[in-house]
mmCIF file of N, CA and C in Angstrom:
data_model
loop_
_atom_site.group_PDB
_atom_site.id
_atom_site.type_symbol
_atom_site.label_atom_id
_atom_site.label_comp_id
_atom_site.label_asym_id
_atom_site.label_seq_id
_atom_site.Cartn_x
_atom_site.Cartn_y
_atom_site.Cartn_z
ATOM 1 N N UNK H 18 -63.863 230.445 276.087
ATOM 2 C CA UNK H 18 -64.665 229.327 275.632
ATOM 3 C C UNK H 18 -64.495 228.164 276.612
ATOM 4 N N UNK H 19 -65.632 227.445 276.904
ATOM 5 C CA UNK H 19 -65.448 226.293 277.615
ATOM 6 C C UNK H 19 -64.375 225.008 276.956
ATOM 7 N N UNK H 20 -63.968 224.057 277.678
ATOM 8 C CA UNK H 20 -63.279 223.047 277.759
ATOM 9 C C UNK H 20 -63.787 222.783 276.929
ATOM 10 N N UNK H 21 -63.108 221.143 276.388
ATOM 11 C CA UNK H 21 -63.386 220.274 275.426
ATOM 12 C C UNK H 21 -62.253 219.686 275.340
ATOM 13 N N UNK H 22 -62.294 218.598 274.636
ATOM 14 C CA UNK H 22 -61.644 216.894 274.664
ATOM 15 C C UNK H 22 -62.021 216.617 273.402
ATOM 16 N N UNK H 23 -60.929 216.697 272.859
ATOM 17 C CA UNK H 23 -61.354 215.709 271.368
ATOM 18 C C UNK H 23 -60.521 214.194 270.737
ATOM 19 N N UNK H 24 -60.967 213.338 270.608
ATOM 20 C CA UNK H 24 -60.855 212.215 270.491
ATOM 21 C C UNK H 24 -60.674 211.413 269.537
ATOM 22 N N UNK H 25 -59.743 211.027 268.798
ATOM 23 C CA UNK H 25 -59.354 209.960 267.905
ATOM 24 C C UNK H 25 -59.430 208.790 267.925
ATOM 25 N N UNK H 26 -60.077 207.717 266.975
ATOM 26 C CA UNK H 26 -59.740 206.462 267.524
ATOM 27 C C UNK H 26 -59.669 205.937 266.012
ATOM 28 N N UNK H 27 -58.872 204.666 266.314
ATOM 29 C CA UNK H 27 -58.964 204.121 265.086
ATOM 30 C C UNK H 27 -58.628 202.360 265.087
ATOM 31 N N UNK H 28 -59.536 201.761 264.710
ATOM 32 C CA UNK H 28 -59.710 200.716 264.542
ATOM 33 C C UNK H 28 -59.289 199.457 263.295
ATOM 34 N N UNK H 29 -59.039 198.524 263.585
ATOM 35 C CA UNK H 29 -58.981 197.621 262.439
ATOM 36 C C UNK H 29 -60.000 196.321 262.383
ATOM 37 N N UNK H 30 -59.642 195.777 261.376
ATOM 38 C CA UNK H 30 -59.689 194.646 261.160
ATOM 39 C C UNK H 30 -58.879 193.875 260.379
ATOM 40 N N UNK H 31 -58.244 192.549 260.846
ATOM 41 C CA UNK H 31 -57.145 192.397 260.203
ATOM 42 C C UNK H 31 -57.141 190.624 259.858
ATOM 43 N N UNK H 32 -56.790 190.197 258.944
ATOM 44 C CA UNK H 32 -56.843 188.801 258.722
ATOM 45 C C UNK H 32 -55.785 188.041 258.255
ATOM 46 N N UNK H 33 -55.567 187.065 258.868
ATOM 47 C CA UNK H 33 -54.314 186.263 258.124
ATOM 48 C C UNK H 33 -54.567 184.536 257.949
ATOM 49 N N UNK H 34 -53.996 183.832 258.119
ATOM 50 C CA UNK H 34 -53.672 182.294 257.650
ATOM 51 C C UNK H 34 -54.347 181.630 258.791
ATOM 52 N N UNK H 35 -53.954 182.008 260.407
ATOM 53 C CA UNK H 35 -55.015 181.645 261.115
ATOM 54 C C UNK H 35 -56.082 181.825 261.465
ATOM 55 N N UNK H 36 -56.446 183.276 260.993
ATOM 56 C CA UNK H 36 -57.716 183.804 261.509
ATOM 57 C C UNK H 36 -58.557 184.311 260.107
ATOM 58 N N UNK H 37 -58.685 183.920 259.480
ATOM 59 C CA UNK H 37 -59.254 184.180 257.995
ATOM 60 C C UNK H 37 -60.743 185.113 258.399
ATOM 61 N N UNK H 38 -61.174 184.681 259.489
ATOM 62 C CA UNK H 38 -62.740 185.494 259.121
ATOM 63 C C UNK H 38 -62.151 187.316 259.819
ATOM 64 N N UNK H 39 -60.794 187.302 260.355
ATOM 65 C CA UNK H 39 -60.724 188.815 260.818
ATOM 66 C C UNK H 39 -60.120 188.713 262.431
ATOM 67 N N UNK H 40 -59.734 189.390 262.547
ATOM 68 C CA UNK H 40 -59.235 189.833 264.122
ATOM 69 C C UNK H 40 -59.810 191.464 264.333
ATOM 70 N N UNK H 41 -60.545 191.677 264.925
ATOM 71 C CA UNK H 41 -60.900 193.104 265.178
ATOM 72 C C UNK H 41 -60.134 193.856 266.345
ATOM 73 N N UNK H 42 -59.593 195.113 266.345
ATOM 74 C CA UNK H 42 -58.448 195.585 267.254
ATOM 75 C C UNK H 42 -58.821 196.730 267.259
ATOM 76 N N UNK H 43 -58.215 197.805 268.310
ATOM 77 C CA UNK H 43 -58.057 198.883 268.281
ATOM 78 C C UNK H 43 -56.472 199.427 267.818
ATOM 79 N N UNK H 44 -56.064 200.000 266.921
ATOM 80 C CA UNK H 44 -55.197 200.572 266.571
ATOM 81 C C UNK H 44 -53.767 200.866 267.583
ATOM 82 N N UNK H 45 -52.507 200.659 267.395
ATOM 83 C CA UNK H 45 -51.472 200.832 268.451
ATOM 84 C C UNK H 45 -51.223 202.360 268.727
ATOM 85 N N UNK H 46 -51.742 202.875 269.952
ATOM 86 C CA UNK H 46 -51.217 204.210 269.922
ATOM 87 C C UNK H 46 -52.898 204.681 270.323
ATOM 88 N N UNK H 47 -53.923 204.372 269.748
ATOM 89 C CA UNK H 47 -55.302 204.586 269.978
ATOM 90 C C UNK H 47 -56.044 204.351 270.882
ATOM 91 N N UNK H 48 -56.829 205.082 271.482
ATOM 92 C CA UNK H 48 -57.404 206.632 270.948
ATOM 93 C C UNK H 48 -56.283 207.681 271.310
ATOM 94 N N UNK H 49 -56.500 208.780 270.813
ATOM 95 C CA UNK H 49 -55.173 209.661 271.003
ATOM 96 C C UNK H 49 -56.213 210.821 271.427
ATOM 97 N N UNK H 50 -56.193 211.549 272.754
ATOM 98 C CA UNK H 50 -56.589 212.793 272.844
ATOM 99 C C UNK H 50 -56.354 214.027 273.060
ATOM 100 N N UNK H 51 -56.952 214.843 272.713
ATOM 101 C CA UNK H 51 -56.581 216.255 272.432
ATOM 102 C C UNK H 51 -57.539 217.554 273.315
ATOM 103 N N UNK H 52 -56.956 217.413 274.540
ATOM 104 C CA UNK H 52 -57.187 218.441 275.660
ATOM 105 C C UNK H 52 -57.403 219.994 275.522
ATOM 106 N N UNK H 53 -58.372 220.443 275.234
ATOM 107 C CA UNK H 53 -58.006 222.096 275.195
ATOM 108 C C UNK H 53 -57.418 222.972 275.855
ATOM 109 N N UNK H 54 -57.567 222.594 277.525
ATOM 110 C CA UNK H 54 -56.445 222.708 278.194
ATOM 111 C C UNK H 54 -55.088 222.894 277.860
ATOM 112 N N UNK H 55 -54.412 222.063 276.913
ATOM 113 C CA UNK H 55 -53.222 221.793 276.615
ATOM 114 C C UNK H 55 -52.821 222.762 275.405
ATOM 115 N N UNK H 56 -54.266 223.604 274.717
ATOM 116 C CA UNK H 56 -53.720 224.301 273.794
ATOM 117 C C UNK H 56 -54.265 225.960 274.384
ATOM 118 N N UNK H 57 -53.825 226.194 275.686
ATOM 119 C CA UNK H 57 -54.192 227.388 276.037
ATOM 120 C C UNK H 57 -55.446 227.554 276.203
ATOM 121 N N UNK H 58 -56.140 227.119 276.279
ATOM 122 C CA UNK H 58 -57.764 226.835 276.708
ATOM 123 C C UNK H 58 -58.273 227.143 275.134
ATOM 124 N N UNK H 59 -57.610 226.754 274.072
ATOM 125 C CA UNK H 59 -58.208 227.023 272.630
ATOM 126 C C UNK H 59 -59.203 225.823 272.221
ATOM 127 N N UNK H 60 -60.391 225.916 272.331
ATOM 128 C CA UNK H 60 -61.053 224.568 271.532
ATOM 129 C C UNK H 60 -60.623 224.193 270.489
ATOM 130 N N UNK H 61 -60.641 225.309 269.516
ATOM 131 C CA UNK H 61 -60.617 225.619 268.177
ATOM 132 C C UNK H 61 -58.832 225.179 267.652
ATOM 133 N N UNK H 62 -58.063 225.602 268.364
ATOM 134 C CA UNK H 62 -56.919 224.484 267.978
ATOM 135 C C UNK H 62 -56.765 223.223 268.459
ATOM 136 N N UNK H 63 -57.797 223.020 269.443
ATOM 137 C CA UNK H 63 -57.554 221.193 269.861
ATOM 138 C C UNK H 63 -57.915 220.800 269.094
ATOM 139 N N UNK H 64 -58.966 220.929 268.334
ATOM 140 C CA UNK H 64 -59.977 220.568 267.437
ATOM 141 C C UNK H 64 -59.252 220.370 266.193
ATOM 142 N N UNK H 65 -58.295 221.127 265.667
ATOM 143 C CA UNK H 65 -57.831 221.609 264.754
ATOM 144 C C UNK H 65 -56.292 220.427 264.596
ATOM 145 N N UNK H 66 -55.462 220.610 265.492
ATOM 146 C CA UNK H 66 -54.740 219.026 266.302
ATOM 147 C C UNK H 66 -55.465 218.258 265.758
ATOM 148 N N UNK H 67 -56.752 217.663 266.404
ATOM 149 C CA UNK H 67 -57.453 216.618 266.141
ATOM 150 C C UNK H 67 -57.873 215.888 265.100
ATOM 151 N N UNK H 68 -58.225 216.372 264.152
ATOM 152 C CA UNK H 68 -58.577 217.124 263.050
ATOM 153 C C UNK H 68 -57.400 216.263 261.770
ATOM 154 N N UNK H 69 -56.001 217.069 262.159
ATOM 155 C CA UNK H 69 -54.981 216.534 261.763
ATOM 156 C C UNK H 69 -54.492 215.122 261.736
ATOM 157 N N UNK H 70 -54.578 214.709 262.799
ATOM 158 C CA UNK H 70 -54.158 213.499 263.354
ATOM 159 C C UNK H 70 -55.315 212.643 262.069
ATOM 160 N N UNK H 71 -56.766 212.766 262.700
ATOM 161 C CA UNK H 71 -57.209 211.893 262.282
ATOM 162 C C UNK H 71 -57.405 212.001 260.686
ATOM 163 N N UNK H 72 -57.006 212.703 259.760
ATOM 164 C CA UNK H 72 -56.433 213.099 258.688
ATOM 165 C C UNK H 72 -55.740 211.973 258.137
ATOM 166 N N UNK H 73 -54.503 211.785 259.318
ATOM 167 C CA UNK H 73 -53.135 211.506 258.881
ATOM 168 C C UNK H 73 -53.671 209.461 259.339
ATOM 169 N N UNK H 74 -54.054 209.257 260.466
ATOM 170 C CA UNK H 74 -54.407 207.859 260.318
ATOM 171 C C UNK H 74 -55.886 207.515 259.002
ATOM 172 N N UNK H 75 -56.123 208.383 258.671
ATOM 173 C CA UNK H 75 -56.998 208.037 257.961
ATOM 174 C C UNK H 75 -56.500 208.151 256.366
ATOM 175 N N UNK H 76 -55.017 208.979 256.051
ATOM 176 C CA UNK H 76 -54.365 208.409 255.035
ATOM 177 C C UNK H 76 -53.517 207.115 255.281
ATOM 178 N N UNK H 77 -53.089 206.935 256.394
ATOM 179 C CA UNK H 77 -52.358 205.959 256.860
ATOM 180 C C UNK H 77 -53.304 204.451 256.037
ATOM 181 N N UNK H 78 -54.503 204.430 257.012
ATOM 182 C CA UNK H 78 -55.622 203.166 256.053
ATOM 183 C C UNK H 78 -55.323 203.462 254.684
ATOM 184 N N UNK H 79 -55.779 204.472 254.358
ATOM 185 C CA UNK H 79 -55.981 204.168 252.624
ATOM 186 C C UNK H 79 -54.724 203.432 251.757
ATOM 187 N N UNK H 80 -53.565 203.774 252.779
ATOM 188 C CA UNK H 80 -52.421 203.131 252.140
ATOM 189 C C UNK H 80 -51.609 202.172 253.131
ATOM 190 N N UNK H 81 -52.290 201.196 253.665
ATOM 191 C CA UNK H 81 -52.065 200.282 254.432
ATOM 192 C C UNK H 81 -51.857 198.990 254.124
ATOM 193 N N UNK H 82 -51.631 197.907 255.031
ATOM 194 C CA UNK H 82 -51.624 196.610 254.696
ATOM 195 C C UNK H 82 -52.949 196.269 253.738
ATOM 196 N N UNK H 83 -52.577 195.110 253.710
ATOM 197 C CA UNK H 83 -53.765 194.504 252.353
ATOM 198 C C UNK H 83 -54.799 193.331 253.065
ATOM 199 N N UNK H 84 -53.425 192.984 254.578
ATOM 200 C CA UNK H 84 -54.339 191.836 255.792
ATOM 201 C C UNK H 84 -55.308 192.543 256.236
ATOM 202 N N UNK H 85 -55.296 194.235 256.617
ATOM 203 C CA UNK H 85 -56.066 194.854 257.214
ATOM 204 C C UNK H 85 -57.183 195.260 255.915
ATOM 205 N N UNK H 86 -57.960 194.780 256.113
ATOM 206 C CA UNK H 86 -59.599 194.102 255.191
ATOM 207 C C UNK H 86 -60.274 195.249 255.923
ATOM 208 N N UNK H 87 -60.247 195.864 256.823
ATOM 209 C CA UNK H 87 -61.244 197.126 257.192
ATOM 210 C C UNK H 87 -60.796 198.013 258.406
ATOM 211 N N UNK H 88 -60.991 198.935 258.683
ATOM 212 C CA UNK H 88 -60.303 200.214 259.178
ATOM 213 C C UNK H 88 -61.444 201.507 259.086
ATOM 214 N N UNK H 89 -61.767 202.190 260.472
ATOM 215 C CA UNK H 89 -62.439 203.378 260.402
ATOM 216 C C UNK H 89 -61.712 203.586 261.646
ATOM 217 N N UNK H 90 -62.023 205.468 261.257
ATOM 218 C CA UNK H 90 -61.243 205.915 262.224
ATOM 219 C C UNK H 90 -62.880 207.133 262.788
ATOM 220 N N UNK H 91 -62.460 207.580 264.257
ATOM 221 C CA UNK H 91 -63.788 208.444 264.279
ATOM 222 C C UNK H 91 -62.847 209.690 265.458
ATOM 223 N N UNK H 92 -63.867 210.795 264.825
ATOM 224 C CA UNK H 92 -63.397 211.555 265.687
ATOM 225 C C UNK H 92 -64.146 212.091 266.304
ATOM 226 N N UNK H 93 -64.299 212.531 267.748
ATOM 227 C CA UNK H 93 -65.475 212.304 268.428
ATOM 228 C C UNK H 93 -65.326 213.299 270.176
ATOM 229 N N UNK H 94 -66.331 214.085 270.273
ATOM 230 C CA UNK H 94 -65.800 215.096 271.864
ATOM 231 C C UNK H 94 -65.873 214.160 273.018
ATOM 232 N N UNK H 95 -65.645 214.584 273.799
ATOM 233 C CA UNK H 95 -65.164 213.870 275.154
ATOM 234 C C UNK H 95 -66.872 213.680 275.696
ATOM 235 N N UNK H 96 -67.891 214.034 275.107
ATOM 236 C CA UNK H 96 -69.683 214.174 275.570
ATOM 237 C C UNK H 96 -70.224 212.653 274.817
ATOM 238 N N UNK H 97 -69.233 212.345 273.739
ATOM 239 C CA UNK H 97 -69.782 210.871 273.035
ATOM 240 C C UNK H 97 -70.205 211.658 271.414
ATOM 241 N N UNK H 98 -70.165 212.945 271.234
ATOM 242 C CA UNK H 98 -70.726 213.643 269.950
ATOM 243 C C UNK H 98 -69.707 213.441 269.109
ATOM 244 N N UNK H 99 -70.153 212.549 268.022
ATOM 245 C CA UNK H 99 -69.560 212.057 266.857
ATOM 246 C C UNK H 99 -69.261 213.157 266.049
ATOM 247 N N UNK H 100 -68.003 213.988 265.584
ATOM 248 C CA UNK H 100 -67.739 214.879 264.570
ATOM 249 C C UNK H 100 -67.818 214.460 263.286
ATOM 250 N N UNK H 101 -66.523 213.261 263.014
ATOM 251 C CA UNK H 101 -66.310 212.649 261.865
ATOM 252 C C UNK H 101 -66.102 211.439 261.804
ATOM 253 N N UNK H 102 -66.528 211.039 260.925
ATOM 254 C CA UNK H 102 -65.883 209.029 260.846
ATOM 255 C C UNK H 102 -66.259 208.563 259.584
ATOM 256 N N UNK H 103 -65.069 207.818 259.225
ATOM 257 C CA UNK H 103 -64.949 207.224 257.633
ATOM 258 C C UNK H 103 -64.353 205.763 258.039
ATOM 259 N N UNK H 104 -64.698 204.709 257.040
ATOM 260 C CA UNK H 104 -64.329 203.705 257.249
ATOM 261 C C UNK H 104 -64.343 202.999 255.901
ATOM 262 N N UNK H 105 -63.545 201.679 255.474
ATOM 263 C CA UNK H 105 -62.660 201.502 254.401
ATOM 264 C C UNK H 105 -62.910 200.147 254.549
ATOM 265 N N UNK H 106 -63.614 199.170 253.432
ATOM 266 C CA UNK H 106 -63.351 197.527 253.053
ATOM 267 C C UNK H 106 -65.021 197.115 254.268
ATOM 268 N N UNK H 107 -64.415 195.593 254.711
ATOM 269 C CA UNK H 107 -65.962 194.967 255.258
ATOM 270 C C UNK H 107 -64.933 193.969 256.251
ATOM 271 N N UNK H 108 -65.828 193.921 256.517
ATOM 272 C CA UNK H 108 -65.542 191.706 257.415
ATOM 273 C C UNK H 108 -65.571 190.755 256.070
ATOM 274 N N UNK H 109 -64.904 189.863 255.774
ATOM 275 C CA UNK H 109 -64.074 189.011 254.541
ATOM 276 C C UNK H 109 -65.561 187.909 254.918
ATOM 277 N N UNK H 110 -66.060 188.170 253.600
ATOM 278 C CA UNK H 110 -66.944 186.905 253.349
ATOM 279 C C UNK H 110 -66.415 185.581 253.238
ATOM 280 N N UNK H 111 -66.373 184.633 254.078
ATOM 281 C CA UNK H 111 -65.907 183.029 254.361
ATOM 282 C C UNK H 111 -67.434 182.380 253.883
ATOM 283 N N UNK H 112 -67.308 182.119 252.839
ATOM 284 C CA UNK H 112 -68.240 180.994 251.904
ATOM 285 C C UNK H 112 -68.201 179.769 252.761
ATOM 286 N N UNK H 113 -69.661 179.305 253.195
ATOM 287 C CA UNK H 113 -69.838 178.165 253.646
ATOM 288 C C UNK H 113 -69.301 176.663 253.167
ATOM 289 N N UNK H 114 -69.154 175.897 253.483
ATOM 290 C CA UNK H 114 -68.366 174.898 252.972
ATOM 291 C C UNK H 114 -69.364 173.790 252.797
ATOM 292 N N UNK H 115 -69.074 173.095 251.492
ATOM 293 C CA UNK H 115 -70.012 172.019 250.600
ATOM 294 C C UNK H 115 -70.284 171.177 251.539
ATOM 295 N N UNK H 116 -71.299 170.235 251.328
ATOM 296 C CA UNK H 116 -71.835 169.609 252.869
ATOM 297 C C UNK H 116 -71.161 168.471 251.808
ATOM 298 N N UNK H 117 -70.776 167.116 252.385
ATOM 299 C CA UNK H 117 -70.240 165.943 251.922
ATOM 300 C C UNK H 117 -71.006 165.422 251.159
ATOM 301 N N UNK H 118 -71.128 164.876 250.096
ATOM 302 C CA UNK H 118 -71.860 163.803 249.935
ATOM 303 C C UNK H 118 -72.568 162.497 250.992
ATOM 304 N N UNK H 119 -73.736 162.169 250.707
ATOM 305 C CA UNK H 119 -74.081 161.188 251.718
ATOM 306 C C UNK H 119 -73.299 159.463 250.707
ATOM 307 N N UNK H 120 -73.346 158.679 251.968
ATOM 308 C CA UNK H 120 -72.309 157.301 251.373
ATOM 309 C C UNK H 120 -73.135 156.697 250.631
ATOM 310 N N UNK H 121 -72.802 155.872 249.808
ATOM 311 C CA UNK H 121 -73.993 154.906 249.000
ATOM 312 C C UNK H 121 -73.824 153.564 249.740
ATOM 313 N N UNK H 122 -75.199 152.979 249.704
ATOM 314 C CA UNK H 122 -75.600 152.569 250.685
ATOM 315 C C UNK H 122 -74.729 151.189 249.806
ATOM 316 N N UNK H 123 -74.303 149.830 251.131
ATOM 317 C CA UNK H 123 -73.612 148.739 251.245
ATOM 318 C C UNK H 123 -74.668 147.586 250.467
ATOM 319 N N UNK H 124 -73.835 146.645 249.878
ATOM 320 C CA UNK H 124 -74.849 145.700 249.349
ATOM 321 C C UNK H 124 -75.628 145.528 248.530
ATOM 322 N N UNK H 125 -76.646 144.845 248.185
ATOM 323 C CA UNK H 125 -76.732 144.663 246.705
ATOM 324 C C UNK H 125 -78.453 145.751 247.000
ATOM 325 N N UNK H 126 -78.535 146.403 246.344
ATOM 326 C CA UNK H 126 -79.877 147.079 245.853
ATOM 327 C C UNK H 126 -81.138 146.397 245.990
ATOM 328 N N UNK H 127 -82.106 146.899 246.440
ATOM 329 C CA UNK H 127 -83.466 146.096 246.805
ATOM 330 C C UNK H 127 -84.211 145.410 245.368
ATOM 331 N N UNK H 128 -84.813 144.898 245.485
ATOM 332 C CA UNK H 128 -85.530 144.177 244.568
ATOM 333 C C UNK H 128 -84.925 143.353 243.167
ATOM 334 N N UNK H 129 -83.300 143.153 243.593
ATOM 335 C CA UNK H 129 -82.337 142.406 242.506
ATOM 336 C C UNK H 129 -82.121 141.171 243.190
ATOM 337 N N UNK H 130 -82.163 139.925 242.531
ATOM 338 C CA UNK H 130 -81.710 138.990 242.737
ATOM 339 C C UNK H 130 -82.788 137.774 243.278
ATOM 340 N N UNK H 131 -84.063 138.435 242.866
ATOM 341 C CA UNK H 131 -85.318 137.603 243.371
ATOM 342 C C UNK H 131 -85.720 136.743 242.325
#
């Protein structure tokens, strides 16, 4: 069987006290790939490796921090062909903020004092 490359990646999004609307990242350790080469010229166990991994970061999210607000992971051949991908939460809605009141105006009111 021909070559192949299979590909993990996994992403966040993560928010805290300074950055409230999100920090978007790529995962420590990510993308992780999986050479067929490396499994005896087997696609079918790189794949299978691959497979695993992204399994295991993709239980990793489900039971993750609570800063990390969103997380997908994709798994994907070395050609750009998307196998699998799941992803978990959004970008944190930041509600616009109340516009001020305008000042009331100085001095005595028009048409008093005539």
């Amino acid at each position: 069987m021909a070559r192949n490359i299979f590909i993990v990646n996994a992403t966040q999004v993560v928010v805290s006290d300074n950055n409230p609307q999100g920090l978007y990242s790529t995962v420590s350790g990510y993308p992780k790939n999986f050479d067929s080469n490396n499994y005896n010229n087997d696609t079918d166990a790189a794949l299978r490796a691959a497979k695993a991994e992204y399994y295991s970061r993709l239980s990793a999210n489900y039971s993750g921090s609570a800063s990390r607000v969103m997380a997908i992971v994709t798994l994907e051949q070395a050609n750009g062909q998307q196998i699998m991908r799941d992803s978990i939460g959004a970008f944190p809605v930041i509600p616009e903020p109340e516009p001020e009141p305008e000042p009331e105006p100085e001095g005595e009111p028009e048409g008093e004092g005539e």
